[in-house]
Short mmCIF file of C-alpha atoms in Angstrom, two decimals:
data_model
loop_
_atom_site.label_atom_id
_atom_site.label_comp_id
_atom_site.label_asym_id
_atom_site.label_seq_id
_atom_site.Cartn_x
_atom_site.Cartn_y
_atom_site.Cartn_z
CA MET L 1 28.87 -41.34 -21.52
CA ALA L 2 28.15 -38.30 -19.17
CA PRO L 3 28.98 -35.64 -22.34
CA LEU L 4 26.53 -37.86 -24.84
CA ASN L 5 23.97 -37.89 -22.03
CA HIS L 6 24.33 -34.31 -21.71
CA VAL L 7 23.89 -33.59 -25.88
CA LEU L 8 20.66 -36.17 -25.55
CA LEU L 9 19.35 -33.91 -22.78
CA SER L 10 19.90 -30.37 -24.13
CA SER L 11 18.46 -32.40 -27.54
CA LEU L 12 15.39 -33.23 -26.14
CA ALA L 13 15.12 -29.71 -24.71
CA ILE L 14 15.38 -27.92 -27.21
CA LEU L 15 12.75 -30.21 -28.97
CA ARG L 16 9.98 -29.89 -26.10
CA ALA L 17 10.48 -26.22 -26.55
CA CYS L 18 10.20 -26.18 -30.19
CA ALA L 19 7.30 -28.46 -30.11
CA SER L 20 5.30 -25.87 -27.18
CA SER L 21 5.18 -23.34 -29.85
CA SER L 22 2.59 -22.88 -32.23
CA VAL L 23 4.66 -20.79 -34.80
CA LEU L 24 6.22 -23.25 -37.30
CA ASP L 25 10.26 -22.82 -37.28
CA LEU L 26 11.40 -21.88 -41.10
CA ILE L 27 14.75 -22.42 -42.35
CA PRO L 28 16.80 -23.02 -45.31
CA SER L 29 16.10 -26.17 -45.95
CA ASN L 30 11.65 -26.10 -45.45
CA PHE L 31 11.70 -22.60 -46.23
CA ASP L 32 10.45 -23.59 -49.81
CA LYS L 33 8.95 -26.63 -49.13
CA VAL L 34 6.53 -25.53 -46.13
CA VAL L 35 6.05 -20.99 -47.74
CA LEU L 36 6.59 -21.03 -51.77
CA ASP L 37 5.73 -24.11 -53.23
CA SER L 38 3.16 -25.67 -50.50
CA GLY L 39 0.35 -23.54 -52.55
CA LYS L 40 -0.65 -21.96 -48.40
CA PRO L 41 -0.79 -18.41 -47.87
CA ALA L 42 1.84 -17.70 -44.99
CA LEU L 43 2.41 -14.76 -42.75
CA VAL L 44 6.48 -15.17 -41.68
CA GLU L 45 8.42 -13.14 -39.15
CA PHE L 46 11.90 -12.66 -39.89
CA PHE L 47 13.69 -11.61 -36.86
CA ALA L 48 16.82 -12.11 -34.54
CA PRO L 49 17.53 -13.50 -31.00
CA TRP L 50 19.07 -10.54 -29.78
CA CYS L 51 15.96 -7.87 -31.07
CA GLY L 52 14.21 -6.24 -28.21
CA HIS L 53 11.20 -5.49 -30.72
CA CYS L 54 11.31 -9.22 -31.08
CA LYS L 55 10.96 -10.33 -27.82
CA SER L 56 7.73 -7.76 -27.50
CA LEU L 57 6.42 -9.21 -30.38
CA ALA L 58 6.64 -12.89 -29.41
CA PRO L 59 3.98 -13.67 -27.23
CA VAL L 60 1.67 -11.32 -29.28
CA TYR L 61 2.69 -13.91 -32.75
CA GLU L 62 2.48 -16.93 -30.41
CA GLU L 63 -0.58 -16.29 -29.56
CA LEU L 64 -1.47 -15.34 -33.25
CA ALA L 65 -0.43 -19.02 -34.19
CA GLN L 66 -2.57 -20.30 -31.42
CA ASN L 67 -5.32 -18.84 -32.57
CA PHE L 68 -5.62 -19.82 -36.02
CA GLY L 69 -4.09 -23.01 -35.17
CA PHE L 70 -7.32 -25.10 -36.10
CA ALA L 71 -6.21 -24.20 -39.70
CA SER L 72 -2.99 -25.66 -40.53
CA ASP L 73 -4.26 -26.79 -43.31
CA LYS L 74 -5.14 -23.74 -44.99
CA LEU L 75 -2.58 -21.20 -43.55
CA VAL L 76 0.98 -21.11 -42.40
CA ILE L 77 1.80 -18.93 -39.43
CA GLY L 78 5.99 -19.03 -39.05
CA LYS L 79 8.85 -17.64 -38.58
CA VAL L 80 12.20 -17.24 -39.68
CA ASP L 81 15.51 -16.40 -37.03
CA ALA L 82 17.50 -14.26 -40.47
CA ASP L 83 20.00 -13.79 -37.95
CA ALA L 84 21.39 -17.20 -38.14
CA HIS L 85 20.18 -17.94 -41.59
CA LYS L 86 21.16 -14.34 -42.99
CA ASP L 87 20.89 -15.67 -46.86
CA LEU L 88 17.07 -15.62 -46.29
CA GLY L 89 16.93 -12.36 -44.84
CA ARG L 90 19.10 -11.07 -47.83
CA GLN L 91 16.55 -13.18 -50.63
CA PHE L 92 13.86 -11.37 -49.91
CA GLY L 93 15.09 -7.70 -48.70
CA ILE L 94 15.20 -8.05 -44.93
CA GLN L 95 16.78 -4.43 -43.16
CA GLY L 96 15.33 -4.16 -39.98
CA PHE L 97 13.73 -6.98 -37.30
CA PRO L 98 11.32 -7.90 -36.57
CA THR L 99 9.83 -7.66 -40.35
CA LEU L 100 7.03 -9.79 -41.47
CA LYS L 101 6.31 -10.66 -44.87
CA TRP L 102 3.09 -12.36 -46.57
CA PHE L 103 2.78 -14.49 -49.13
CA ASP L 104 0.08 -15.64 -51.04
CA GLY L 105 1.06 -19.52 -51.98
CA LYS L 106 0.65 -18.61 -55.31
CA SER L 107 3.94 -16.78 -56.35
CA LYS L 108 7.72 -16.42 -54.57
CA THR L 109 7.16 -12.85 -54.12
CA ALA L 110 5.99 -11.23 -50.89
CA GLU L 111 3.89 -8.46 -49.26
CA ALA L 112 5.24 -6.03 -46.99
CA TYR L 113 3.07 -6.40 -43.56
CA ASP L 114 3.21 -2.69 -41.66
CA GLY L 115 0.04 -3.07 -39.97
CA GLY L 116 -0.17 -2.73 -35.72
CA ARG L 117 1.64 -5.09 -34.17
CA ASP L 118 -0.63 -6.01 -31.89
CA LEU L 119 -3.63 -9.63 -31.83
CA GLU L 120 -6.28 -8.17 -33.16
CA SER L 121 -4.33 -5.84 -36.24
CA LEU L 122 -2.37 -9.64 -37.18
CA SER L 123 -5.70 -11.45 -36.71
CA GLY L 124 -7.28 -9.08 -38.49
CA PHE L 125 -5.00 -9.21 -41.85
CA ILE L 126 -5.04 -12.80 -41.85
CA THR L 127 -9.18 -12.70 -41.89
CA GLU L 128 -8.95 -10.07 -44.64
CA LYS L 129 -6.35 -11.93 -46.86
CA THR L 130 -8.49 -15.30 -46.33
CA GLY L 131 -11.05 -15.24 -45.27
CA ILE L 132 -10.45 -17.69 -42.34
CA ARG L 133 -11.67 -16.17 -38.63
CA PRO L 134 -9.38 -16.82 -35.57
CA LYS L 135 -10.73 -19.15 -32.76
CA ALA L 136 -8.95 -17.40 -29.94
CA LYS L 137 -9.81 -18.60 -26.16
CA ARG L 138 -12.48 -16.72 -24.66
CA THR L 139 -11.19 -13.34 -23.29
CA VAL L 140 -12.97 -10.60 -22.35
CA PRO L 141 -12.51 -8.21 -24.77
CA SER L 142 -10.35 -4.59 -24.14
CA ALA L 143 -12.34 -1.73 -23.45
CA VAL L 144 -9.22 0.09 -24.74
CA GLU L 145 -9.71 1.40 -27.98
CA MET L 146 -6.62 0.76 -30.00
CA LEU L 147 -6.13 3.92 -33.19
CA ASN L 148 -4.34 4.30 -36.33
CA ASP L 149 -4.16 6.14 -38.90
CA GLN L 150 -7.22 6.98 -40.16
CA THR L 151 -9.67 6.14 -36.93
CA PHE L 152 -7.77 8.96 -35.18
CA LYS L 153 -9.08 11.12 -37.70
CA GLU L 154 -12.04 9.98 -37.36
CA GLN L 155 -12.55 9.97 -33.47
CA VAL L 156 -10.54 13.24 -32.21
CA GLY L 157 -12.43 15.91 -32.38
CA GLY L 158 -15.86 14.89 -32.40
CA ASP L 159 -18.72 14.69 -29.70
CA LYS L 160 -15.97 12.63 -27.40
CA ASP L 161 -13.86 13.24 -25.23
CA VAL L 162 -10.58 11.30 -25.63
CA LEU L 163 -7.95 10.20 -23.73
CA VAL L 164 -4.88 8.76 -25.84
CA ALA L 165 -1.86 6.94 -24.12
CA PHE L 166 0.98 6.58 -26.93
CA THR L 167 2.81 3.63 -26.45
CA ALA L 168 5.49 1.36 -28.02
CA PRO L 169 5.57 -2.71 -28.18
CA TRP L 170 9.29 -2.91 -26.46
CA CYS L 171 8.59 -0.31 -24.54
CA GLY L 172 9.89 -1.62 -20.93
CA ARG L 173 10.62 1.76 -19.18
CA THR L 174 9.95 5.61 -19.89
CA SER L 175 12.83 7.17 -21.44
CA LEU L 176 14.04 10.57 -22.73
CA SER L 177 17.01 11.80 -23.70
CA GLY L 178 19.30 14.82 -22.14
CA ALA L 179 18.97 17.12 -19.45
CA ASP L 180 14.39 16.03 -19.64
CA ALA L 181 15.00 12.13 -18.97
CA ARG L 182 12.33 10.68 -16.88
CA VAL L 183 13.08 8.49 -14.02
CA ASP L 184 11.27 5.37 -14.14
CA SER L 185 8.57 3.86 -12.57
CA THR L 186 10.56 1.96 -9.85
CA THR L 187 11.77 5.18 -8.86
CA ASN L 188 8.88 7.20 -9.04
CA PRO L 189 5.29 5.89 -9.53
CA LEU L 190 4.44 9.27 -11.49
CA TYR L 191 5.71 7.81 -14.63
CA LEU L 192 5.17 4.21 -15.26
CA ASP L 193 6.12 2.37 -18.42
CA CYS L 194 4.09 1.20 -21.09
CA LYS L 195 3.65 -2.58 -19.70
CA SER L 196 2.69 -0.87 -16.08
CA LEU L 197 0.57 1.00 -17.68
CA ALA L 198 -1.52 -0.81 -19.66
CA PRO L 199 -3.41 -2.51 -16.78
CA ILE L 200 -4.33 0.78 -15.17
CA TRP L 201 -5.29 2.03 -18.93
CA GLU L 202 -7.70 -0.98 -19.31
CA THR L 203 -9.32 -0.62 -15.95
CA VAL L 204 -9.87 2.93 -16.64
CA ALA L 205 -11.48 2.11 -20.11
CA LYS L 206 -13.53 -0.03 -18.52
CA ASP L 207 -14.59 2.58 -15.69
CA PHE L 208 -15.35 4.98 -18.72
CA ALA L 209 -17.15 2.08 -21.05
CA ALA L 210 -20.82 3.36 -20.13
CA GLU L 211 -19.75 7.07 -21.28
CA PRO L 212 -21.34 7.60 -24.86
CA ASN L 213 -19.17 10.87 -24.61
CA VAL L 214 -15.84 9.30 -23.28
CA LEU L 215 -13.17 7.44 -25.28
CA ILE L 216 -9.99 5.93 -23.66
CA ALA L 217 -8.01 4.92 -26.18
CA LYS L 218 -4.26 3.98 -27.63
CA VAL L 219 -2.11 4.55 -30.37
CA ASP L 220 1.21 2.29 -31.57
CA ALA L 221 3.40 4.79 -31.64
CA GLU L 222 5.97 2.35 -34.33
CA ALA L 223 3.54 0.82 -35.95
CA GLU L 224 3.40 1.75 -40.09
CA ASN L 225 -0.28 2.41 -40.08
CA ALA L 226 -0.23 4.47 -36.78
CA LYS L 227 3.66 6.11 -36.79
CA SER L 228 2.44 9.77 -39.39
CA THR L 229 -0.18 10.19 -35.96
CA ALA L 230 2.29 10.09 -33.77
CA GLN L 231 4.81 11.86 -35.12
CA ASN L 232 2.40 14.95 -36.24
CA GLN L 233 1.25 14.63 -32.30
CA GLY L 234 5.01 15.33 -31.10
CA VAL L 235 5.33 11.79 -29.49
CA LYS L 236 9.30 11.64 -28.73
CA SER L 237 8.82 8.99 -25.15
CA TYR L 238 6.98 6.54 -24.33
CA PRO L 239 4.07 6.28 -22.92
CA THR L 240 3.20 10.25 -24.05
CA ILE L 241 -0.41 10.65 -23.01
CA LYS L 242 -2.79 13.24 -24.41
CA TYR L 243 -5.88 15.30 -23.74
CA PHE L 244 -8.29 15.97 -26.90
CA PRO L 245 -11.22 17.60 -25.79
CA ARG L 246 -14.55 16.85 -27.50
CA GLY L 247 -14.88 18.93 -30.70
CA CYS L 248 -11.19 20.04 -30.76
CA THR L 249 -7.97 18.48 -32.31
CA THR L 250 -5.74 20.41 -29.86
CA PRO L 251 -4.42 18.58 -27.68
CA GLU L 252 -3.33 19.31 -23.42
CA SER L 253 -0.18 17.01 -22.51
CA TYR L 254 -1.68 14.78 -19.43
CA GLU L 255 1.09 15.37 -16.79
CA GLY L 256 -0.57 14.25 -13.94
CA GLY L 257 -0.64 11.09 -11.39
CA ARG L 258 -0.78 7.38 -13.32
CA SER L 259 -3.09 5.56 -11.10
CA GLU L 260 -7.02 4.45 -12.03
CA LYS L 261 -7.88 7.30 -9.97
CA ASP L 262 -5.62 10.35 -11.24
CA PHE L 263 -7.12 9.09 -14.21
CA LEU L 264 -10.73 9.32 -13.17
CA GLU L 265 -10.06 12.48 -11.58
CA PHE L 266 -8.82 14.36 -14.42
CA MET L 267 -11.45 12.86 -16.89
CA ASN L 268 -14.36 13.44 -14.73
CA GLU L 269 -12.80 17.40 -14.38
CA LYS L 270 -12.49 17.32 -18.61
CA ALA L 271 -15.72 15.44 -19.12
CA GLY L 272 -17.86 16.21 -16.56
CA THR L 273 -18.56 12.62 -15.57
CA HIS L 274 -19.25 11.69 -12.07
CA ARG L 275 -16.91 8.37 -12.41
CA ALA L 276 -15.70 6.57 -9.26
CA VAL L 277 -12.82 3.75 -8.62
CA GLY L 278 -14.15 0.52 -9.89
CA GLY L 279 -15.82 2.18 -12.65
CA GLY L 280 -19.46 3.00 -10.75
CA LEU L 281 -20.94 6.42 -10.01
CA ASP L 282 -19.90 8.98 -7.30
CA VAL L 283 -22.48 10.94 -5.06
CA ARG L 284 -22.94 13.45 -6.99
CA ALA L 285 -24.05 12.38 -10.50
CA GLY L 286 -27.24 13.40 -11.58
CA ILE L 287 -26.80 16.60 -9.29
CA ILE L 288 -28.02 19.69 -10.51
CA PRO L 289 -26.71 22.78 -9.12
CA SER L 290 -29.80 25.43 -10.05
CA LEU L 291 -32.26 22.40 -9.36
CA ASP L 292 -30.60 21.70 -6.37
CA ALA L 293 -31.07 25.41 -5.39
CA ILE L 294 -34.43 25.07 -5.39
CA VAL L 295 -34.67 21.74 -3.12
CA ALA L 296 -32.67 23.67 -0.55
CA LYS L 297 -35.62 26.87 -0.77
CA MET L 298 -38.57 23.83 0.32
CA ALA L 299 -36.14 22.89 3.05
CA ALA L 300 -35.86 26.68 3.91
CA GLY L 301 -40.27 27.06 4.44
CA GLY L 302 -40.90 27.52 1.31
CA SER L 303 -44.35 25.79 0.24
CA ILE L 304 -44.02 22.40 -1.85
CA VAL L 305 -46.65 23.95 -4.37
CA SER L 306 -44.70 27.45 -5.18
CA VAL L 307 -40.96 25.38 -5.39
CA SER L 308 -42.64 22.88 -7.87
CA GLU L 309 -43.76 25.11 -10.42
CA GLU L 310 -40.24 26.89 -10.16
CA ALA L 311 -38.61 24.05 -10.54
CA THR L 312 -40.71 22.60 -13.54
CA LYS L 313 -40.09 26.27 -15.03
CA ALA L 314 -35.70 25.90 -14.66
CA ALA L 315 -36.18 22.55 -15.53
CA LYS L 316 -37.39 23.33 -19.19
CA GLY L 317 -34.20 25.25 -19.95
CA LEU L 318 -31.96 22.55 -19.23
CA LYS L 319 -31.14 19.68 -21.21
CA ASP L 320 -29.97 17.09 -18.76
CA LYS L 321 -32.17 13.90 -19.06
CA TYR L 322 -32.39 14.01 -15.18
CA ALA L 323 -34.28 17.65 -14.38
CA GLU L 324 -37.36 15.92 -15.55
CA TYR L 325 -36.58 13.39 -12.23
CA TYR L 326 -35.94 16.34 -10.44
CA VAL L 327 -40.16 17.90 -11.56
CA LYS L 328 -41.11 13.99 -10.64
CA VAL L 329 -40.16 13.72 -7.13
CA PHE L 330 -41.39 17.81 -6.33
CA GLU L 331 -45.13 16.87 -8.40
CA LYS L 332 -44.66 13.22 -5.67
CA LEU L 333 -44.17 14.91 -2.44
CA GLY L 334 -47.26 17.64 -3.23
CA LYS L 335 -49.05 14.69 -3.39
CA GLY L 336 -48.05 13.76 -0.12
CA GLN L 337 -45.17 13.78 2.18
CA GLY L 338 -42.12 10.96 2.91
CA TYR L 339 -42.18 9.50 -1.19
CA ALA L 340 -38.67 10.56 -1.48
CA GLU L 341 -37.58 8.96 1.76
CA LYS L 342 -39.55 5.04 0.90
CA GLU L 343 -38.32 5.68 -3.40
CA LEU L 344 -34.64 5.87 -1.98
CA ALA L 345 -35.21 2.71 0.29
CA ARG L 346 -37.14 0.41 -2.86
CA LEU L 347 -34.04 2.28 -5.64
CA GLU L 348 -31.24 1.14 -2.61
CA GLY L 349 -32.75 -2.52 -2.35
CA ILE L 350 -33.24 -2.95 -6.12
CA ILE L 351 -29.22 -2.13 -6.02
CA LYS L 352 -28.29 -4.10 -3.29
CA LYS L 353 -29.68 -7.43 -5.27
CA GLY L 354 -27.32 -6.79 -7.37
CA GLY L 355 -27.74 -7.85 -10.85
CA LEU L 356 -28.13 -5.48 -13.05
CA ALA L 357 -27.19 -4.32 -16.41
CA PRO L 358 -24.64 -1.25 -15.95
CA GLU L 359 -26.89 1.40 -17.43
CA LYS L 360 -29.44 -0.04 -15.62
CA LEU L 361 -27.28 0.74 -12.37
CA ASP L 362 -25.74 3.75 -12.94
CA ASP L 363 -29.86 4.90 -13.84
CA LEU L 364 -30.91 3.31 -10.60
CA VAL L 365 -27.85 5.43 -8.06
CA THR L 366 -28.17 8.58 -10.12
CA ARG L 367 -31.90 8.68 -9.29
CA SER L 368 -30.45 7.51 -5.78
CA ASN L 369 -28.11 10.55 -5.60
CA ILE L 370 -31.21 13.36 -6.42
CA LEU L 371 -33.17 11.45 -4.12
CA ARG L 372 -30.80 12.36 -1.21
CA THR L 373 -31.21 15.95 -1.76
CA PHE L 374 -34.72 15.73 -0.99
CA THR L 375 -34.45 13.32 2.24
CA ALA L 376 -31.74 15.40 3.35
CA LYS L 377 -33.27 18.87 3.07
CA SER L 378 -36.17 17.22 4.78
CA GLN L 379 -34.61 16.32 7.51
CA ALA L 380 -32.68 19.87 7.71
CA LYS L 381 -36.73 21.98 7.54
CA ASP L 382 -37.85 19.29 10.65
CA GLU L 383 -35.30 20.11 12.42
CA LEU L 384 -35.46 23.49 12.07
#
């Protein structure tokens, strides 16, 4: 009796596992009925249980099926174990795993899917084919922009400083062959594998989200619509990170540390930004050295009238939008001392209350930084 119980329990476990998946398991006995003769379009993954790429795709494909589950009467998202059911694999010319095929529900032929293997790309493909839009759980959209062969050309070389991570879905650790082999992140945190880098990369992208001229991006180097870009960039290991200055298509290989702080420091230096860990602005944001030097003249005893006039002339030749704020502060100080201290206290009070839109917060922090240069110089003058 024990063996029978064991069999029953095993069978129930298998049934529960199958029932918990939103992806329909396709086998020779149901394939024609479900895919070829149902009249419903179908996206089918041909996989093998031992395939590493398939294992990486599995959670993405499961989420895809869940997001389109409400439309199961109009659409099929399924999978075939082509290692166990080799005849089905041969029938559709499967030569590697995973292979994704699209069946339009009208014919017996299939169209190869060669797009990205991320959720956004797969969802977009289905929507384009059927007009059905996914109903995903409410999640915060990624701040990282996925680039393919077309969008890479559109974004790189334009008016943005672009930092790109070339990754692969299966990448669990950084690896190179031969004498150039890098140690993985378990022995050297400088080289994080793709999966370990992903959350840090997302954080960095969010940190720069308010910077219109900075782009933090990714390329799935093994996606059919992005392979050409990875090859053209000489990518041979994952993750590979490259920096493209604005207006330039010639990259600089990034070989620095891979913490949030490391990436921020690198991009701040390259792009002239002032982002701090967490996405806020650092204490130098908004500071204009040439105008700061004029503020110092006031602290050294220069008359507010002459210094203000000098600042006004200097600001006219600057493109920085906060140059005019320096001029405004000088004008206010000309009408009465103490303006910088009072205005700084007011702005700090607003910031402390919170609830500000990111753009507004950046503006107030920048103005506060500028006001501090005036208060610091004013204090220095009083001490003299």
